[in-house]
mmCIF file of C-alpha atoms in Angstrom:
data_model
loop_
_atom_site.group_PDB
_atom_site.id
_atom_site.type_symbol
_atom_site.label_atom_id
_atom_site.label_comp_id
_atom_site.label_asym_id
_atom_site.label_seq_id
_atom_site.Cartn_x
_atom_site.Cartn_y
_atom_site.Cartn_z
ATOM 1 C CA MET Y 1 -42.565 55.128 1.043
ATOM 2 C CA LEU Y 2 -39.306 55.909 2.763
ATOM 3 C CA ARG Y 3 -40.545 59.435 3.394
ATOM 4 C CA LEU Y 4 -43.820 58.139 4.864
ATOM 5 C CA GLY Y 5 -41.803 55.807 7.130
ATOM 6 C CA LEU Y 6 -39.738 58.724 8.391
ATOM 7 C CA ILE Y 7 -42.869 60.738 9.127
ATOM 8 C CA ILE Y 8 -44.438 57.825 11.008
ATOM 9 C CA ASN Y 9 -41.209 57.205 12.879
ATOM 10 C CA LYS Y 10 -41.000 60.893 13.796
ATOM 11 C CA ASN Y 11 -44.622 60.874 14.971
ATOM 12 C CA THR Y 12 -44.098 57.619 16.847
ATOM 13 C CA LEU Y 13 -40.960 59.026 18.395
ATOM 14 C CA LEU Y 14 -42.798 62.198 19.331
ATOM 15 C CA LEU Y 15 -45.687 60.222 20.817
ATOM 16 C CA LEU Y 16 -43.291 57.863 22.632
ATOM 17 C CA SER Y 17 -41.370 60.843 24.052
ATOM 18 C CA PHE Y 18 -44.644 62.293 25.323
ATOM 19 C CA PHE Y 19 -45.583 59.070 27.166
ATOM 20 C CA ILE Y 20 -42.087 58.636 28.665
ATOM 21 C CA GLY Y 21 -42.222 62.222 29.888
ATOM 22 C CA CYS Y 22 -45.599 61.637 31.537
ATOM 23 C CA PHE Y 23 -44.597 58.403 33.218
ATOM 24 C CA SER Y 24 -41.250 59.696 34.358
ATOM 25 C CA ASN Y 25 -43.055 62.430 36.273
ATOM 26 C CA VAL Y 26 -45.191 59.810 37.970
ATOM 27 C CA TYR Y 27 -42.189 57.705 38.935
ATOM 28 C CA ALA Y 28 -40.110 60.693 40.010
ATOM 29 C CA GLN Y 29 -42.614 61.465 42.710
ATOM 30 C CA ASN Y 30 -41.585 58.287 44.541
ATOM 31 C CA GLY Y 31 -38.240 59.691 45.715
ATOM 32 C CA VAL Y 32 -35.383 57.712 47.191
ATOM 33 C CA THR Y 33 -33.282 59.062 50.041
ATOM 34 C CA LEU Y 34 -29.536 58.572 49.740
ATOM 35 C CA ASN Y 35 -27.542 58.626 52.969
ATOM 36 C CA PHE Y 36 -23.861 59.487 52.691
ATOM 37 C CA SER Y 37 -21.427 59.112 55.567
ATOM 38 C CA GLY Y 38 -17.690 59.247 56.164
ATOM 39 C CA ASN Y 39 -15.062 59.641 58.815
ATOM 40 C CA ILE Y 40 -12.262 62.158 59.274
ATOM 41 C CA ASN Y 41 -9.393 60.640 61.208
ATOM 42 C CA ASP Y 42 -6.735 62.859 62.726
ATOM 43 C CA LYS Y 43 -4.378 59.973 63.483
ATOM 44 C CA GLY Y 44 -1.740 59.485 60.826
ATOM 45 C CA CYS Y 45 -0.754 56.117 62.300
ATOM 46 C CA ILE Y 46 -1.848 53.694 64.966
ATOM 47 C CA LEU Y 47 0.531 53.407 67.909
ATOM 48 C CA ASP Y 48 0.923 49.714 68.730
ATOM 49 C CA ASN Y 49 1.509 50.283 72.451
ATOM 50 C CA ASP Y 50 0.447 53.159 74.719
ATOM 51 C CA ASN Y 51 2.925 52.179 77.452
ATOM 52 C CA ILE Y 52 6.489 51.330 76.413
ATOM 53 C CA PRO Y 53 8.650 49.926 79.217
ATOM 54 C CA VAL Y 54 12.402 50.425 78.773
ATOM 55 C CA GLN Y 55 14.992 48.598 80.862
ATOM 56 C CA LEU Y 56 17.898 50.901 81.665
ATOM 57 C CA ALA Y 57 21.426 49.521 81.730
ATOM 58 C CA ASP Y 58 22.876 48.729 85.149
ATOM 59 C CA ILE Y 59 26.170 50.372 86.112
ATOM 60 C CA SER Y 60 28.337 50.495 89.221
ATOM 61 C CA LYS Y 61 28.903 53.728 91.102
ATOM 62 C CA ASN Y 62 32.664 53.383 90.537
ATOM 63 C CA SER Y 63 32.137 53.231 86.753
ATOM 64 C CA LEU Y 64 29.995 56.397 86.889
ATOM 65 C CA LEU Y 65 32.902 58.276 88.505
ATOM 66 C CA ASN Y 66 34.796 57.841 85.216
ATOM 67 C CA THR Y 67 32.130 57.739 82.509
ATOM 68 C CA LYS Y 68 29.380 59.960 83.986
ATOM 69 C CA GLU Y 69 26.829 57.928 82.006
ATOM 70 C CA THR Y 70 25.358 54.484 81.483
ATOM 71 C CA GLU Y 71 25.286 52.538 78.231
ATOM 72 C CA TYR Y 72 22.516 53.268 75.718
ATOM 73 C CA SER Y 73 19.225 51.407 76.168
ATOM 74 C CA GLU Y 74 17.249 51.054 72.948
ATOM 75 C CA PHE Y 75 13.497 51.499 72.716
ATOM 76 C CA LYS Y 76 11.155 51.342 69.755
ATOM 77 C CA ILE Y 77 7.946 53.146 68.969
ATOM 78 C CA LYS Y 78 5.940 50.834 66.724
ATOM 79 C CA LEU Y 79 3.493 52.354 64.229
ATOM 80 C CA SER Y 80 1.013 50.742 61.858
ATOM 81 C CA SER Y 81 -1.675 51.769 59.354
ATOM 82 C CA CYS Y 82 0.174 54.967 58.511
ATOM 83 C CA LYS Y 83 -1.487 57.310 56.026
ATOM 84 C CA SER Y 84 1.363 59.803 56.143
ATOM 85 C CA SER Y 85 5.025 59.490 55.232
ATOM 86 C CA SER Y 86 6.491 62.141 57.521
ATOM 87 C CA PHE Y 87 5.938 63.467 61.017
ATOM 88 C CA ASN Y 88 7.290 65.619 63.820
ATOM 89 C CA ILE Y 89 7.798 64.131 67.264
ATOM 90 C CA THR Y 90 8.154 66.048 70.518
ATOM 91 C CA PHE Y 91 9.329 64.411 73.748
ATOM 92 C CA SER Y 92 8.481 66.108 77.034
ATOM 93 C CA THR Y 93 8.587 65.407 80.744
ATOM 94 C CA ILE Y 94 7.191 66.932 83.919
ATOM 95 C CA ASP Y 95 9.759 68.944 85.873
ATOM 96 C CA PRO Y 96 12.828 68.526 83.665
ATOM 97 C CA VAL Y 97 16.211 69.205 85.238
ATOM 98 C CA VAL Y 98 18.196 71.894 83.404
ATOM 99 C CA VAL Y 99 21.991 71.602 83.418
ATOM 100 C CA ASP Y 100 24.000 74.063 81.303
ATOM 101 C CA SER Y 101 20.846 74.969 79.302
ATOM 102 C CA THR Y 102 20.136 71.296 78.468
ATOM 103 C CA LYS Y 103 16.911 69.728 79.742
ATOM 104 C CA TYR Y 104 17.137 66.231 81.224
ATOM 105 C CA ILE Y 105 14.470 63.826 82.433
ATOM 106 C CA SER Y 106 14.332 63.797 86.216
ATOM 107 C CA THR Y 107 14.223 60.436 87.974
ATOM 108 C CA SER Y 108 12.454 59.026 90.974
ATOM 109 C CA GLY Y 109 14.588 57.505 93.698
ATOM 110 C CA ASP Y 110 17.404 59.199 95.516
ATOM 111 C CA THR Y 111 20.275 58.266 93.195
ATOM 112 C CA GLY Y 112 20.939 61.641 91.573
ATOM 113 C CA MET Y 113 20.771 60.177 88.050
ATOM 114 C CA LEU Y 114 19.185 62.000 85.121
ATOM 115 C CA LEU Y 115 18.012 60.578 81.799
ATOM 116 C CA SER Y 116 18.844 61.748 78.302
ATOM 117 C CA LEU Y 117 17.198 60.743 75.002
ATOM 118 C CA PHE Y 118 18.876 60.073 71.648
ATOM 119 C CA ASP Y 119 17.661 59.478 68.123
ATOM 120 C CA GLU Y 120 18.453 56.466 65.923
ATOM 121 C CA ASP Y 121 21.907 57.914 65.126
ATOM 122 C CA LYS Y 122 22.531 58.469 68.855
ATOM 123 C CA THR Y 123 22.303 62.239 68.482
ATOM 124 C CA PRO Y 124 20.894 63.899 71.647
ATOM 125 C CA ILE Y 125 17.218 64.847 71.515
ATOM 126 C CA ALA Y 126 16.229 68.169 73.071
ATOM 127 C CA LEU Y 127 13.124 67.910 75.242
ATOM 128 C CA ASP Y 128 10.130 70.030 74.239
ATOM 129 C CA LYS Y 129 11.532 70.564 70.719
ATOM 130 C CA SER Y 130 9.879 69.140 67.634
ATOM 131 C CA ILE Y 131 12.082 66.911 65.514
ATOM 132 C CA PRO Y 132 11.172 65.721 62.008
ATOM 133 C CA GLY Y 133 11.081 62.079 60.998
ATOM 134 C CA THR Y 134 10.029 59.650 58.327
ATOM 135 C CA VAL Y 135 7.313 57.116 59.113
ATOM 136 C CA ALA Y 136 8.581 53.556 59.495
ATOM 137 C CA PRO Y 137 7.073 50.489 61.192
ATOM 138 C CA GLU Y 138 9.541 50.964 64.060
ATOM 139 C CA LEU Y 139 11.035 54.243 65.187
ATOM 140 C CA ILE Y 140 14.256 53.569 67.102
ATOM 141 C CA PHE Y 141 15.439 55.751 69.964
ATOM 142 C CA TYR Y 142 17.850 55.437 72.877
ATOM 143 C CA VAL Y 143 17.964 56.551 76.495
ATOM 144 C CA LYS Y 144 20.814 56.551 78.982
ATOM 145 C CA GLY Y 145 21.399 57.586 82.558
ATOM 146 C CA VAL Y 146 23.714 60.579 82.941
ATOM 147 C CA THR Y 147 25.196 62.701 85.698
ATOM 148 C CA ASN Y 148 27.330 65.796 85.764
ATOM 149 C CA GLU Y 149 28.091 65.302 89.476
ATOM 150 C CA PRO Y 150 29.312 61.686 89.796
ATOM 151 C CA ASP Y 151 30.459 62.222 93.402
ATOM 152 C CA ASP Y 152 26.819 62.905 94.379
ATOM 153 C CA ILE Y 153 25.479 59.652 92.896
ATOM 154 C CA LYS Y 154 24.025 57.166 95.383
ATOM 155 C CA PRO Y 155 23.374 53.467 94.770
ATOM 156 C CA GLY Y 156 19.753 52.473 94.251
ATOM 157 C CA SER Y 157 16.959 52.172 91.731
ATOM 158 C CA TYR Y 158 15.913 55.049 89.506
ATOM 159 C CA SER Y 159 13.258 55.578 86.855
ATOM 160 C CA GLY Y 160 11.895 58.401 84.750
ATOM 161 C CA VAL Y 161 8.868 59.128 82.621
ATOM 162 C CA VAL Y 162 8.700 60.885 79.291
ATOM 163 C CA SER Y 163 5.780 61.391 76.942
ATOM 164 C CA PHE Y 164 5.732 62.137 73.242
ATOM 165 C CA VAL Y 165 3.380 63.654 70.697
ATOM 166 C CA ILE Y 166 3.539 62.778 67.022
ATOM 167 C CA SER Y 167 2.189 65.310 64.510
ATOM 168 C CA TYR Y 168 1.752 63.919 61.021
ATOM 169 C CA ASN Y 169 2.480 65.964 57.895
#
């Protein structure tokens, strides 16, 4: 009896497999289209502000005769949604002024002042040179007004513009 049950079960299984195979062909003809989509983003972080105003420190002309520079003015580049942990940043300006092989940011106005950038440790930053960094919510930098000819400095307002590019690793 057990043997007869196995034979029937094998035949039933064989017959059932035949019907499933037939019906699966019928149902397979009603295809479904799957649409896949994605996005490739080349920004490692989102810059929180495209225009960062920085107030430069005021100084008297007499003080510049001795110091040849203003105090540091801090500025921050704020980043969010970073996918990367490291980057390279390059600061550049139009028409830099070169003094003793060092590039400075030229200024508008007729004061004769130049601008120099510094990293978080107040180490000078060379313009047009890539410097490595580690991503943080705020990247801290400094700027100060400088002159190598303090006798040529004239009182008045001055300003400069610098741009930067961040390349993420």
